[in-house]
Coordinates of C-alpha atoms and ligand atoms in Angstrom, one line a residue:
Chain A
M1 CA 70.6 93.9 73.3
I2 CA 71.8 95.3 70.4
K3 CA 70.4 97.7 68.1
V4 CA 72.1 98.7 65.3
E5 CA 70.6 101.4 63.2
H6 CA 71.5 102.3 59.6
L7 CA 75.0 102.8 60.5
T8 CA 77.1 104.8 58.3
R9 CA 81.3 105.3 58.3
T10 CA 83.2 106.8 55.6
F11 CA 87.0 108.0 56.0
G12 CA 87.7 110.3 53.3
P13 CA 86.1 109.5 50.3
K14 CA 85.8 105.8 51.4
T15 CA 82.5 103.9 52.6
A16 CA 83.7 101.9 55.3
V17 CA 80.3 101.0 56.6
D18 CA 77.5 101.8 54.5
D19 CA 74.2 101.9 56.0
V20 CA 74.3 98.9 58.0
S21 CA 71.3 97.7 60.0
F22 CA 70.8 94.8 62.6
E23 CA 69.8 93.7 65.7
V24 CA 70.9 90.8 68.2
A25 CA 68.9 89.5 71.5
R26 CA 69.9 87.7 74.3
G27 CA 70.5 84.1 73.6
E28 CA 71.7 84.8 70.0
V29 CA 75.7 84.4 68.6
L30 CA 76.0 86.4 65.6
G31 CA 78.8 85.9 63.4
F32 CA 80.2 88.4 61.6
L33 CA 81.8 87.2 58.3
G34 CA 83.1 89.5 55.2
P35 CA 86.4 89.6 53.2
N36 CA 89.1 91.4 54.3
G37 CA 88.8 95.3 54.3
A38 CA 84.5 94.9 54.1
G39 CA 84.1 96.9 57.3
K40 CA 84.0 94.3 60.2
S41 CA 86.0 95.8 62.4
T42 CA 84.9 99.3 61.8
T43 CA 81.5 98.1 62.7
M44 CA 82.3 96.5 65.7
R45 CA 84.7 100.0 66.4
M46 CA 81.2 101.8 66.3
I47 CA 79.1 99.2 68.4
T48 CA 81.6 99.7 71.7
G49 CA 81.7 103.2 71.2
Y50 CA 85.5 103.6 69.9
I51 CA 84.5 105.6 66.9
P52 CA 81.9 107.7 66.4
P53 CA 79.7 106.9 63.1
T54 CA 79.3 109.5 60.7
A55 CA 75.5 108.6 60.4
G56 CA 73.3 106.2 62.1
R57 CA 73.4 105.0 66.0
V58 CA 73.9 101.8 68.2
A59 CA 71.9 101.2 71.4
V60 CA 73.3 98.5 73.6
C61 CA 70.9 97.1 76.1
G62 CA 68.9 100.1 75.4
F63 CA 71.7 102.5 75.9
D64 CA 72.6 105.1 72.7
V65 CA 76.5 104.2 72.7
A66 CA 76.5 108.4 71.6
A67 CA 74.8 109.9 74.3
Q68 CA 75.6 107.2 77.0
P69 CA 78.5 105.8 76.4
I70 CA 79.5 104.9 80.0
E71 CA 76.2 102.9 80.5
A72 CA 76.8 101.3 77.5
R73 CA 80.4 100.1 77.7
R74 CA 79.6 99.1 81.1
R75 CA 77.7 96.4 79.3
I76 CA 79.9 95.4 77.1
G77 CA 83.3 92.9 76.8
Y78 CA 85.4 93.8 73.9
L79 CA 88.0 92.0 71.6
P80 CA 89.9 94.3 69.2
E81 CA 91.2 92.8 66.3
S82 CA 95.0 93.1 67.3
A83 CA 93.9 91.8 70.8
P84 CA 96.2 95.1 72.5
S85 CA 97.4 94.6 76.0
Y86 CA 100.3 96.7 78.4
H87 CA 103.6 94.7 77.2
D88 CA 104.9 95.9 80.5
M89 CA 102.1 94.6 82.3
S90 CA 102.4 90.6 83.9
V91 CA 98.9 88.7 82.7
V92 CA 97.5 88.6 86.6
A93 CA 98.5 92.7 87.1
F94 CA 96.6 93.5 83.8
L95 CA 93.6 91.5 84.0
G96 CA 93.5 93.2 88.0
F97 CA 93.8 96.2 86.0
A98 CA 90.7 95.2 83.8
A99 CA 89.1 94.6 86.4
E100 CA 89.4 97.8 88.6
M101 CA 88.2 99.6 85.1
R102 CA 85.2 97.5 85.6
G103 CA 84.7 98.5 88.9
L104 CA 85.4 95.3 90.5
R105 CA 87.5 95.4 93.8
A106 CA 89.1 93.6 96.6
E107 CA 87.4 90.1 97.0
A108 CA 85.3 90.4 93.5
K109 CA 88.2 91.5 91.8
K110 CA 90.2 88.4 92.9
R111 CA 87.2 86.0 91.9
A112 CA 86.6 87.7 88.6
V113 CA 90.4 87.1 87.8
A114 CA 90.5 83.8 89.2
K115 CA 87.7 83.0 86.8
A116 CA 88.7 84.8 83.5
V117 CA 91.9 82.9 84.3
E118 CA 90.5 80.0 84.6
T119 CA 88.1 80.5 81.3
C120 CA 90.9 80.7 79.2
F121 CA 93.4 78.6 80.2
L122 CA 96.1 81.0 81.7
E123 CA 97.3 79.7 84.5
S124 CA 100.4 78.6 83.4
V125 CA 101.0 82.2 82.5
L126 CA 99.7 84.2 85.6
H127 CA 102.9 86.0 86.8
Q128 CA 104.7 86.0 83.1
S129 CA 105.3 89.7 81.8
I130 CA 103.0 89.5 78.4
D131 CA 105.4 90.6 76.2
T132 CA 107.4 87.2 76.8
L133 CA 104.2 85.2 75.7
S134 CA 103.4 83.7 72.5
K135 CA 100.9 85.2 70.9
G136 CA 97.9 82.7 70.9
F137 CA 98.6 83.6 74.9
R138 CA 98.7 87.1 74.5
H139 CA 95.3 86.9 72.2
R140 CA 93.7 84.4 75.1
T141 CA 95.0 87.3 77.7
C142 CA 93.1 90.0 76.2
L143 CA 89.9 87.6 75.4
A144 CA 90.2 87.0 79.4
Q145 CA 90.4 90.4 79.8
A146 CA 87.0 90.7 77.9
L147 CA 85.3 88.4 79.6
I148 CA 86.4 89.6 83.0
H149 CA 83.0 91.6 84.1
D150 CA 80.8 88.5 82.7
P151 CA 79.0 91.3 80.6
E152 CA 75.6 90.9 78.8
V153 CA 76.9 91.8 75.6
L154 CA 80.2 90.6 74.0
I155 CA 81.9 91.5 71.0
L156 CA 84.7 89.9 69.9
D157 CA 87.0 90.6 66.6
E158 CA 88.5 87.5 65.2
P159 CA 88.3 85.8 68.8
T160 CA 90.3 82.4 67.5
D161 CA 92.6 84.0 65.0
G162 CA 96.2 82.8 66.1
L163 CA 95.1 79.9 68.3
D164 CA 95.6 76.7 68.2
P165 CA 93.5 74.1 66.8
N166 CA 92.6 72.9 70.4
Q167 CA 92.2 76.7 71.6
K168 CA 90.0 77.3 68.9
H169 CA 87.8 74.3 70.0
E170 CA 88.0 76.2 73.5
V171 CA 87.3 79.3 72.2
R172 CA 84.1 78.2 70.1
S173 CA 82.3 75.7 72.6
L174 CA 83.4 78.7 75.3
I175 CA 81.0 81.4 72.6
R176 CA 78.2 79.2 72.5
R177 CA 78.0 78.6 75.8
M178 CA 78.5 81.9 76.9
G179 CA 75.7 82.7 74.1
A180 CA 73.0 81.5 76.3
D181 CA 72.7 84.5 78.2
K182 CA 74.3 86.8 76.4
A183 CA 74.2 88.8 73.1
I184 CA 77.6 87.8 71.6
V185 CA 79.0 89.0 68.0
F186 CA 82.1 87.5 66.7
S187 CA 83.7 88.1 63.9
T188 CA 85.8 85.4 61.7
H189 CA 87.3 84.2 58.5
I190 CA 86.9 80.9 59.4
L191 CA 83.7 79.6 57.8
E192 CA 83.1 76.1 59.9
E193 CA 83.4 78.6 63.1
V194 CA 80.2 80.0 61.9
E195 CA 78.3 76.5 61.9
A196 CA 79.8 75.3 65.3
A197 CA 79.2 78.7 67.3
C198 CA 76.5 81.2 65.6
S199 CA 72.8 80.9 65.3
R200 CA 72.7 83.2 62.8
A201 CA 75.3 85.0 60.5
I202 CA 75.8 88.6 58.6
I203 CA 77.9 88.8 55.4
I204 CA 78.9 91.9 54.5
D205 CA 80.8 93.0 51.9
R206 CA 82.4 96.4 51.3
G207 CA 79.9 98.0 53.8
R208 CA 77.1 96.3 53.3
I209 CA 75.0 93.2 54.6
V210 CA 74.5 91.2 51.7
A211 CA 73.5 88.3 53.3
N212 CA 71.5 87.4 57.1
G213 CA 70.2 84.2 58.3
T214 CA 70.8 81.1 59.8
P215 CA 73.8 79.0 59.0
A216 CA 71.4 76.7 57.0
E217 CA 69.6 79.5 55.9
L218 CA 72.7 80.5 54.1
K219 CA 73.8 77.0 52.9
A220 CA 70.5 76.7 51.4
R221 CA 71.5 80.0 49.1
S222 CA 74.2 77.5 47.7
D223 CA 73.0 76.6 44.2
R224 CA 74.9 72.9 45.6
A225 CA 71.9 72.5 48.0
G226 CA 69.9 70.5 47.1
A227 CA 72.0 68.7 44.6
V228 CA 72.1 65.5 44.9
R229 CA 75.7 63.4 44.2
L230 CA 75.5 59.9 42.4
A231 CA 78.5 57.3 42.2
L232 CA 77.5 54.5 39.1
R233 CA 78.7 51.5 37.8
G234 CA 77.7 51.1 34.0
P235 CA 77.9 54.3 31.9
Q236 CA 80.3 56.1 30.5
A237 CA 80.7 59.5 32.2
E238 CA 79.6 61.6 29.3
A239 CA 76.9 58.8 28.5
A240 CA 75.8 58.9 32.3
R241 CA 75.8 63.3 32.2
E242 CA 73.8 63.1 28.9
A243 CA 71.1 60.7 29.9
L244 CA 70.6 62.0 33.4
A245 CA 70.4 65.4 31.9
K246 CA 67.3 64.6 30.0
L247 CA 65.3 63.4 33.3
P248 CA 62.4 64.9 34.2
G249 CA 63.0 67.5 37.0
V250 CA 67.1 67.9 36.3
A251 CA 68.3 71.1 35.5
R252 CA 71.9 70.5 34.8
V253 CA 74.5 67.6 35.7
E254 CA 78.2 68.0 36.1
I255 CA 80.9 65.3 36.1
V256 CA 83.1 64.9 39.9
S257 CA 85.2 62.3 38.9
D258 CA 85.2 59.4 36.8
E259 CA 88.3 56.9 38.0
G260 CA 88.0 53.7 39.5
G261 CA 85.6 52.1 37.6
A262 CA 82.8 54.6 39.0
V263 CA 81.3 57.5 37.7
A264 CA 80.5 60.4 40.0
V265 CA 77.9 63.2 39.2
R266 CA 76.0 65.9 40.5
A267 CA 72.9 66.4 39.6
F268 CA 71.2 69.4 40.2
P269 CA 67.3 70.0 40.2
D270 CA 65.6 72.4 38.3
Q271 CA 63.8 75.0 40.7
A272 CA 60.6 73.4 40.6
Q273 CA 62.2 69.8 42.5
R274 CA 64.0 71.5 45.2
Q275 CA 63.1 69.0 47.9
A276 CA 64.2 66.2 49.6
A277 CA 62.1 63.9 47.3
F278 CA 64.4 64.7 44.2
A279 CA 66.5 61.7 45.6
A280 CA 64.3 59.1 45.6
Q281 CA 62.3 60.0 42.2
L282 CA 66.8 60.2 40.7
A283 CA 67.2 56.8 42.1
Q284 CA 63.9 55.4 41.0
A285 CA 64.7 56.7 37.2
I286 CA 67.7 55.3 36.9
M287 CA 66.8 51.9 37.9
S288 CA 63.7 51.7 35.5
R289 CA 65.5 52.7 32.4
W290 CA 69.2 51.6 33.2
S291 CA 71.3 48.9 34.4
W292 CA 73.2 50.9 36.2
T293 CA 74.5 50.0 39.6
I294 CA 74.0 53.1 41.7
A295 CA 77.2 52.9 44.2
E296 CA 76.2 56.0 46.1
L297 CA 73.7 58.6 46.4
H298 CA 72.9 61.1 48.8
T299 CA 71.6 65.1 49.1
E300 CA 74.2 67.5 49.2
E301 CA 73.9 70.4 51.9
G302 CA 75.4 73.1 50.4
R303 CA 78.6 74.7 51.7
L304 CA 78.6 78.5 53.2
D305 CA 82.3 78.7 51.6
D306 CA 80.4 78.3 47.9
V307 CA 78.0 81.5 49.4
F308 CA 80.4 83.7 50.7
R309 CA 82.0 82.9 47.5
A310 CA 79.3 83.7 45.3
I311 CA 77.8 86.6 47.3
T312 CA 81.1 88.4 47.9
R313 CA 83.5 89.6 45.2
P314 CA 86.8 88.5 45.2
D315 CA 89.2 90.8 46.1
T316 CA 90.8 90.8 42.5
A317 CA 87.9 91.7 40.9
R318 CA 87.9 95.1 43.4
E319 CA 90.4 97.2 41.3
P320 CA 89.1 97.6 37.8
A321 CA 92.4 98.7 36.0
A322 CA 93.8 95.2 37.1
P323 CA 93.5 92.5 34.4
A324 CA 91.1 90.1 35.7
P325 CA 93.5 86.6 36.6
E326 CA 92.0 83.3 34.7
R327 CA 90.9 81.2 37.5
V328 CA 88.0 84.5 38.0
A329 CA 87.6 84.8 34.3
A330 CA 86.7 81.0 34.4
Chain B
M1 CA 82.1 103.0 90.8
S2 CA 82.9 107.2 91.3
A3 CA 85.1 109.4 88.6
R4 CA 88.0 109.5 91.0
S5 CA 88.3 105.8 91.6
R6 CA 88.4 105.8 87.8
V7 CA 91.2 108.2 87.6
W8 CA 93.1 106.4 89.9
T9 CA 93.0 103.1 88.6
V10 CA 94.2 104.5 85.3
A11 CA 97.2 106.6 87.3
K12 CA 98.6 103.8 89.5
R13 CA 98.7 101.4 86.2
E14 CA 100.7 103.9 84.2
L15 CA 103.1 105.0 87.5
A16 CA 103.7 101.5 87.8
A17 CA 104.3 101.5 84.2
Y18 CA 107.1 103.7 84.7
F19 CA 108.6 102.1 87.1
D20 CA 108.6 98.8 86.4
S21 CA 110.8 99.8 83.0
P22 CA 114.8 101.1 83.3
V23 CA 114.0 104.0 81.7
A24 CA 112.9 106.0 84.8
Y25 CA 115.5 105.4 87.1
V26 CA 117.7 106.2 84.4
F27 CA 115.7 109.4 84.0
I28 CA 116.4 109.9 88.2
V29 CA 119.6 109.5 88.2
I30 CA 120.3 111.7 85.1
F31 CA 117.9 114.2 86.5
L32 CA 119.9 114.3 89.6
L33 CA 123.1 114.6 88.1
L34 CA 121.8 117.3 86.3
A35 CA 120.6 119.5 88.8
G36 CA 123.4 118.9 90.8
F37 CA 125.7 119.8 88.2
F38 CA 123.7 123.2 87.0
T39 CA 123.7 124.4 90.7
F40 CA 126.9 123.6 92.1
T41 CA 129.2 124.3 89.2
F42 CA 127.3 126.6 86.4
G43 CA 125.3 128.0 89.0
A44 CA 128.8 129.2 91.2
F45 CA 127.1 128.3 94.4
F46 CA 129.8 128.3 96.5
D47 CA 130.9 131.5 95.1
R48 CA 127.8 133.1 95.7
G49 CA 128.6 133.1 99.5
E50 CA 124.8 132.8 100.1
A51 CA 122.8 130.4 101.5
S52 CA 119.6 129.8 98.9
L53 CA 118.8 127.3 96.4
G54 CA 118.6 130.1 94.0
A55 CA 120.9 129.1 91.1
F56 CA 118.8 125.6 91.4
F57 CA 115.6 126.8 90.5
M58 CA 117.0 129.1 88.3
W59 CA 117.9 126.2 85.8
M60 CA 114.6 124.6 86.3
P61 CA 112.9 125.7 83.0
W62 CA 115.8 124.7 81.1
L63 CA 116.5 121.2 82.7
F64 CA 112.9 120.5 82.6
L65 CA 112.6 121.8 78.5
F66 CA 114.3 118.5 77.4
L67 CA 113.5 116.0 80.6
V68 CA 110.0 116.8 80.9
P69 CA 108.7 115.9 77.1
A70 CA 111.3 112.5 77.4
V71 CA 108.4 111.6 80.0
G72 CA 105.8 112.7 78.4
M73 CA 106.3 111.7 74.9
R74 CA 104.9 107.9 75.8
L75 CA 101.9 109.2 77.0
W76 CA 99.8 108.5 74.1
S77 CA 102.3 107.8 71.6
E78 CA 103.1 104.6 73.3
E79 CA 99.0 103.7 73.4
R80 CA 98.3 104.7 69.9
R81 CA 101.4 102.4 68.5
S82 CA 100.4 99.2 70.1
G83 CA 97.0 99.7 70.1
T84 CA 95.6 99.6 74.0
M85 CA 94.1 103.5 73.3
E86 CA 91.1 101.2 71.9
L87 CA 91.2 98.9 75.1
L88 CA 91.6 102.1 77.1
L89 CA 88.8 104.0 75.7
T90 CA 86.2 101.5 75.4
F91 CA 86.6 100.9 79.2
P92 CA 83.6 102.7 80.8
I93 CA 85.6 105.5 81.6
T94 CA 85.5 109.4 79.8
T95 CA 88.0 110.4 77.7
W96 CA 88.7 113.0 80.1
Q97 CA 89.3 110.5 82.8
A98 CA 91.6 108.8 81.1
I99 CA 93.8 111.7 79.6
A100 CA 93.6 113.0 83.5
G101 CA 94.6 109.3 85.0
K102 CA 97.3 109.1 83.0
F103 CA 99.0 112.9 83.0
L104 CA 98.6 112.7 86.9
A105 CA 100.8 109.5 86.8
S106 CA 103.5 111.3 85.3
W107 CA 103.3 114.6 87.3
L108 CA 103.5 112.1 90.1
F109 CA 106.7 110.9 88.7
L110 CA 108.0 114.2 88.3
A111 CA 107.2 115.1 92.0
I112 CA 109.0 112.0 92.9
A113 CA 112.3 113.0 90.7
L114 CA 111.8 116.3 92.3
A115 CA 111.3 115.4 96.0
L116 CA 114.4 113.6 95.8
T117 CA 116.5 116.4 95.0
F118 CA 116.3 117.1 99.1
P119 CA 119.9 116.1 99.6
V120 CA 120.6 119.5 97.8
W121 CA 118.2 121.1 100.1
L122 CA 120.1 119.5 103.4
T123 CA 123.1 120.6 101.8
V124 CA 122.0 124.4 102.3
N125 CA 120.7 124.0 105.2
V126 CA 124.3 122.2 106.9
L127 CA 126.0 125.6 105.5
G128 CA 124.0 127.9 106.1
D129 CA 120.7 129.3 107.0
P130 CA 118.5 130.1 104.2
D131 CA 115.2 131.2 103.8
N132 CA 113.1 127.8 103.8
G133 CA 109.9 129.8 102.5
V134 CA 111.5 130.7 99.8
I135 CA 112.5 127.2 98.7
V136 CA 109.2 126.0 99.2
A137 CA 107.8 128.3 96.6
G138 CA 110.6 126.9 94.4
Y139 CA 109.6 123.9 94.4
V140 CA 106.1 124.6 94.3
G141 CA 106.7 126.5 90.8
S142 CA 108.8 123.9 89.7
L143 CA 105.8 121.5 90.1
L144 CA 103.9 123.7 88.0
L145 CA 106.1 124.2 85.6
A146 CA 106.7 120.5 85.2
G147 CA 102.9 120.1 84.9
A148 CA 102.6 122.7 82.1
Y149 CA 105.6 121.0 80.2
L150 CA 104.2 118.0 80.5
A151 CA 100.7 118.8 79.3
V152 CA 101.9 120.4 76.5
S153 CA 104.0 116.4 76.0
S154 CA 100.5 115.0 76.5
A155 CA 99.1 117.4 73.6
T156 CA 102.1 116.3 71.2
S157 CA 101.9 113.1 72.1
A158 CA 98.3 112.5 71.7
M159 CA 99.2 114.2 67.7
T160 CA 101.6 110.9 66.6
R161 CA 102.3 107.4 67.2
N162 CA 105.9 108.3 66.9
Q163 CA 108.0 109.4 70.3
V164 CA 110.8 110.9 68.7
V165 CA 108.1 113.2 66.9
S166 CA 106.1 113.8 70.3
F167 CA 109.7 114.3 71.9
I168 CA 110.8 117.1 69.6
V169 CA 107.4 118.4 69.0
A170 CA 107.0 119.0 72.9
L171 CA 110.5 120.4 73.2
V172 CA 109.8 123.1 70.5
V173 CA 106.7 124.2 72.3
C174 CA 108.0 124.5 75.3
L175 CA 111.1 126.5 73.9
A176 CA 108.5 128.9 72.9
L177 CA 106.9 129.3 76.0
V178 CA 110.3 129.7 77.8
L179 CA 111.8 132.2 74.8
V180 CA 108.9 134.6 74.7
G181 CA 109.8 135.8 78.2
F182 CA 113.6 135.0 78.2
P183 CA 115.5 139.1 78.2
P184 CA 117.6 138.3 75.1
V185 CA 114.5 137.3 73.3
T186 CA 112.3 140.1 74.9
D187 CA 115.2 142.3 74.6
L188 CA 115.6 141.8 71.2
L189 CA 112.1 142.3 70.4
A190 CA 111.8 145.7 72.4
R191 CA 114.1 147.5 69.7
W192 CA 110.8 147.5 67.3
A193 CA 107.8 146.7 69.0
P194 CA 106.0 149.2 71.2
P195 CA 106.7 148.1 75.1
W196 CA 103.1 146.7 75.6
L197 CA 103.4 144.2 73.1
V198 CA 106.5 143.4 74.7
E199 CA 104.8 143.0 77.9
A200 CA 101.6 141.1 76.2
V201 CA 103.7 138.1 74.7
A202 CA 106.3 138.3 77.6
A203 CA 103.0 137.1 79.8
F204 CA 102.8 133.8 78.3
S205 CA 105.9 132.7 79.1
V206 CA 106.3 130.5 81.5
L207 CA 109.9 132.5 82.6
T208 CA 107.8 135.3 83.8
H209 CA 105.3 133.4 86.0
F210 CA 108.5 131.2 87.4
E211 CA 110.1 134.6 88.8
G212 CA 108.0 135.4 91.2
F213 CA 108.1 131.5 92.7
Q214 CA 112.0 131.9 92.7
K215 CA 111.8 134.9 94.6
G216 CA 109.5 133.2 97.2
V217 CA 106.5 135.2 96.0
L218 CA 103.2 133.2 95.5
D219 CA 101.1 135.2 93.7
S220 CA 97.6 133.7 92.7
R221 CA 98.3 134.9 89.0
D222 CA 101.0 132.8 88.5
V223 CA 99.3 130.0 89.7
V224 CA 96.7 130.7 87.3
F225 CA 98.9 130.6 84.7
F226 CA 100.2 127.6 85.0
A227 CA 96.9 125.4 86.0
S228 CA 95.6 127.5 82.5
V229 CA 98.4 125.9 80.4
I230 CA 98.1 122.9 81.8
G231 CA 94.0 123.0 81.2
F232 CA 94.3 124.0 77.8
A233 CA 96.7 121.8 76.6
L234 CA 95.0 118.6 78.5
F235 CA 92.0 120.0 76.6
V236 CA 93.9 120.2 73.4
T237 CA 94.9 116.2 74.1
G238 CA 91.2 115.6 74.2
V239 CA 90.4 117.5 70.9
V240 CA 93.1 115.4 69.0
L241 CA 92.0 112.4 71.0
R242 CA 88.5 112.5 69.7
G243 CA 89.3 114.5 66.7
Q244 CA 91.4 111.4 65.2
R245 CA 88.8 108.7 66.0
A246 CA 85.9 111.3 64.3
G247 CA 88.5 110.9 61.3
Ligands
LIG1 N1 91.5 104.6 60.7 C1 91.0 104.6 59.2 N2 91.4 105.3 58.5 C2 91.1 105.1 57.1 N3 90.2 104.1 56.1 C3 90.0 103.1 57.2 C4 90.4 103.1 58.8 N4 89.8 102.1 59.5 C5 89.6 101.3 58.2 N5 89.8 102.2 57.3 C6 89.1 101.3 55.9 O1 87.8 100.7 56.3 C7 87.5 99.7 55.4 C8 87.1 98.9 56.3 O2 88.1 98.4 57.2 P1 87.8 97.2 58.7 O3 88.9 97.2 59.3 O4 86.4 97.3 59.3 O5 87.4 95.9 57.8 P2 87.7 94.4 58.5 O6 86.6 93.9 57.5 O7 87.7 94.1 59.7 O8 88.6 93.7 57.7 P3 89.9 92.2 58.1 O9 89.0 91.5 57.8 O10 90.6 92.6 56.6 O11 89.9 92.7 59.2 C9 88.9 99.6 55.2 O12 88.9 99.6 53.9 C10 89.9 99.9 55.5 O13 90.9 100.8 54.6
LIG2 MG1 88.8 93.1 60.9

């Protein structure tokens, strides 16, 4: 339902979005990840038609955003990054305005407002002026505005920003629920959110897509994915590491901790070995060779965190003139 | 949904925003006080010995010069500053509909302020027997004049997120529109410029075109002039809003 083709946007000499293409079908929830300034918001602004692209095109539900903006926008609910709203209005007046802008009148408008209020838990502040609301409530008011016409496409720029943990959880499950029959794109800096709510994730860095896949696929790209974590009783840490590293199929071993009488290590399989059997083989090899006790053993899934860090360069590495801090050099 | 109802939805919200803030009431009070003051003291209303609103309308171009930009300065500046422009312009409306809606709301607000000067009209009708046709023409002219200033303010407020800057630039542009037809200035110009040039320049002045209304003459050319200023300034507003997003 959303089709983005070769989207590019420059600001002066700077390219904020560089040849980005992707599609989102009905029933999909796409997580948009990337470091600050990667171009997430800029891409979303181009999808909603707020800013025109320098090159490329966007189609929403078959309508070209540049050629038929009204038709396309009718089908989009949009939560902009800063969650703006008219601060001089009350929550209910603001939502009424949004409903009218969406062509809803009289009964339909009332029902839409009531539904959005319920979905976003705004009952308690209904008649309060927006400028007296707390940040989280303001954010939810703007989110309610995006949902008011039950759109087929939702573009949410950091929908959980500024919400408390309970509300974050609510919004995530709301996104997952709505994702069943809508096409949703949302950006976030919280990686667990991607696993909790997305069917697919795109990581974008300096305007380019650097990864695109299901959360599981992305996690599998982590070098920790498929590694086996062992806790052993008996050997010295260094001795265990050297011994294990010599086993067939083991690429390298690192020491995780060495306290309380047990040594925790992480063994990485060499490429040919990346499979479930690795843990079993490892256990067997250990038991047949040494008299160590295996206190713990499990295969690691890999973490999005690692993938994210590995494929997007840290902010500090961006400025070539700045001396690299030791943390990065290490 | 028709284009008209979208424009009206925008206008309604904008108008409500005026009346929800104390600024609207302060503005109306100041406008009425100044209008009364200029008419009855500066205008030497009682010395004239004639029942008319000549003095009242004579001061309009100058009074509006400060008050209209004050009404119009927030139109787009505020929208940009608070980020609501991103919301407004991603609703299913065209930029033109949004511009028209916001302009109409503030114009309507000025019309209401103007309508509240009816005690002045009552006064002259009690004191004497004025030509009410001339007065109606004066009101129509004043409304068009306010619209022209307002459209200019709309354009300047689209250019900046700072309301003060928006106000000052609008004031300067409107002042230029007044001065090119202001007798002391045209007299100065006439000293070295050929008469046709002086006349051509004066044709761009709101004063020149407001004169007819003051005399009670509804000339279509004057109406067209004000309509063109409004149309052009709103067009500039649209170009500026688009230009900003295109970067
Ligand atoms: N109006 C603008 N004028 C100039 N540069 C801009 C403009 N808008 C965005 N940029 C630049 O484009 C790049 C991408 O910005 P964008 O807001 O899309 O990042 P983002 O991925 O949303 O970041 P964040 O995670 O901080 O929200 C940034 O370098 C930003 O400075
Ligand atoms: Mg952003």
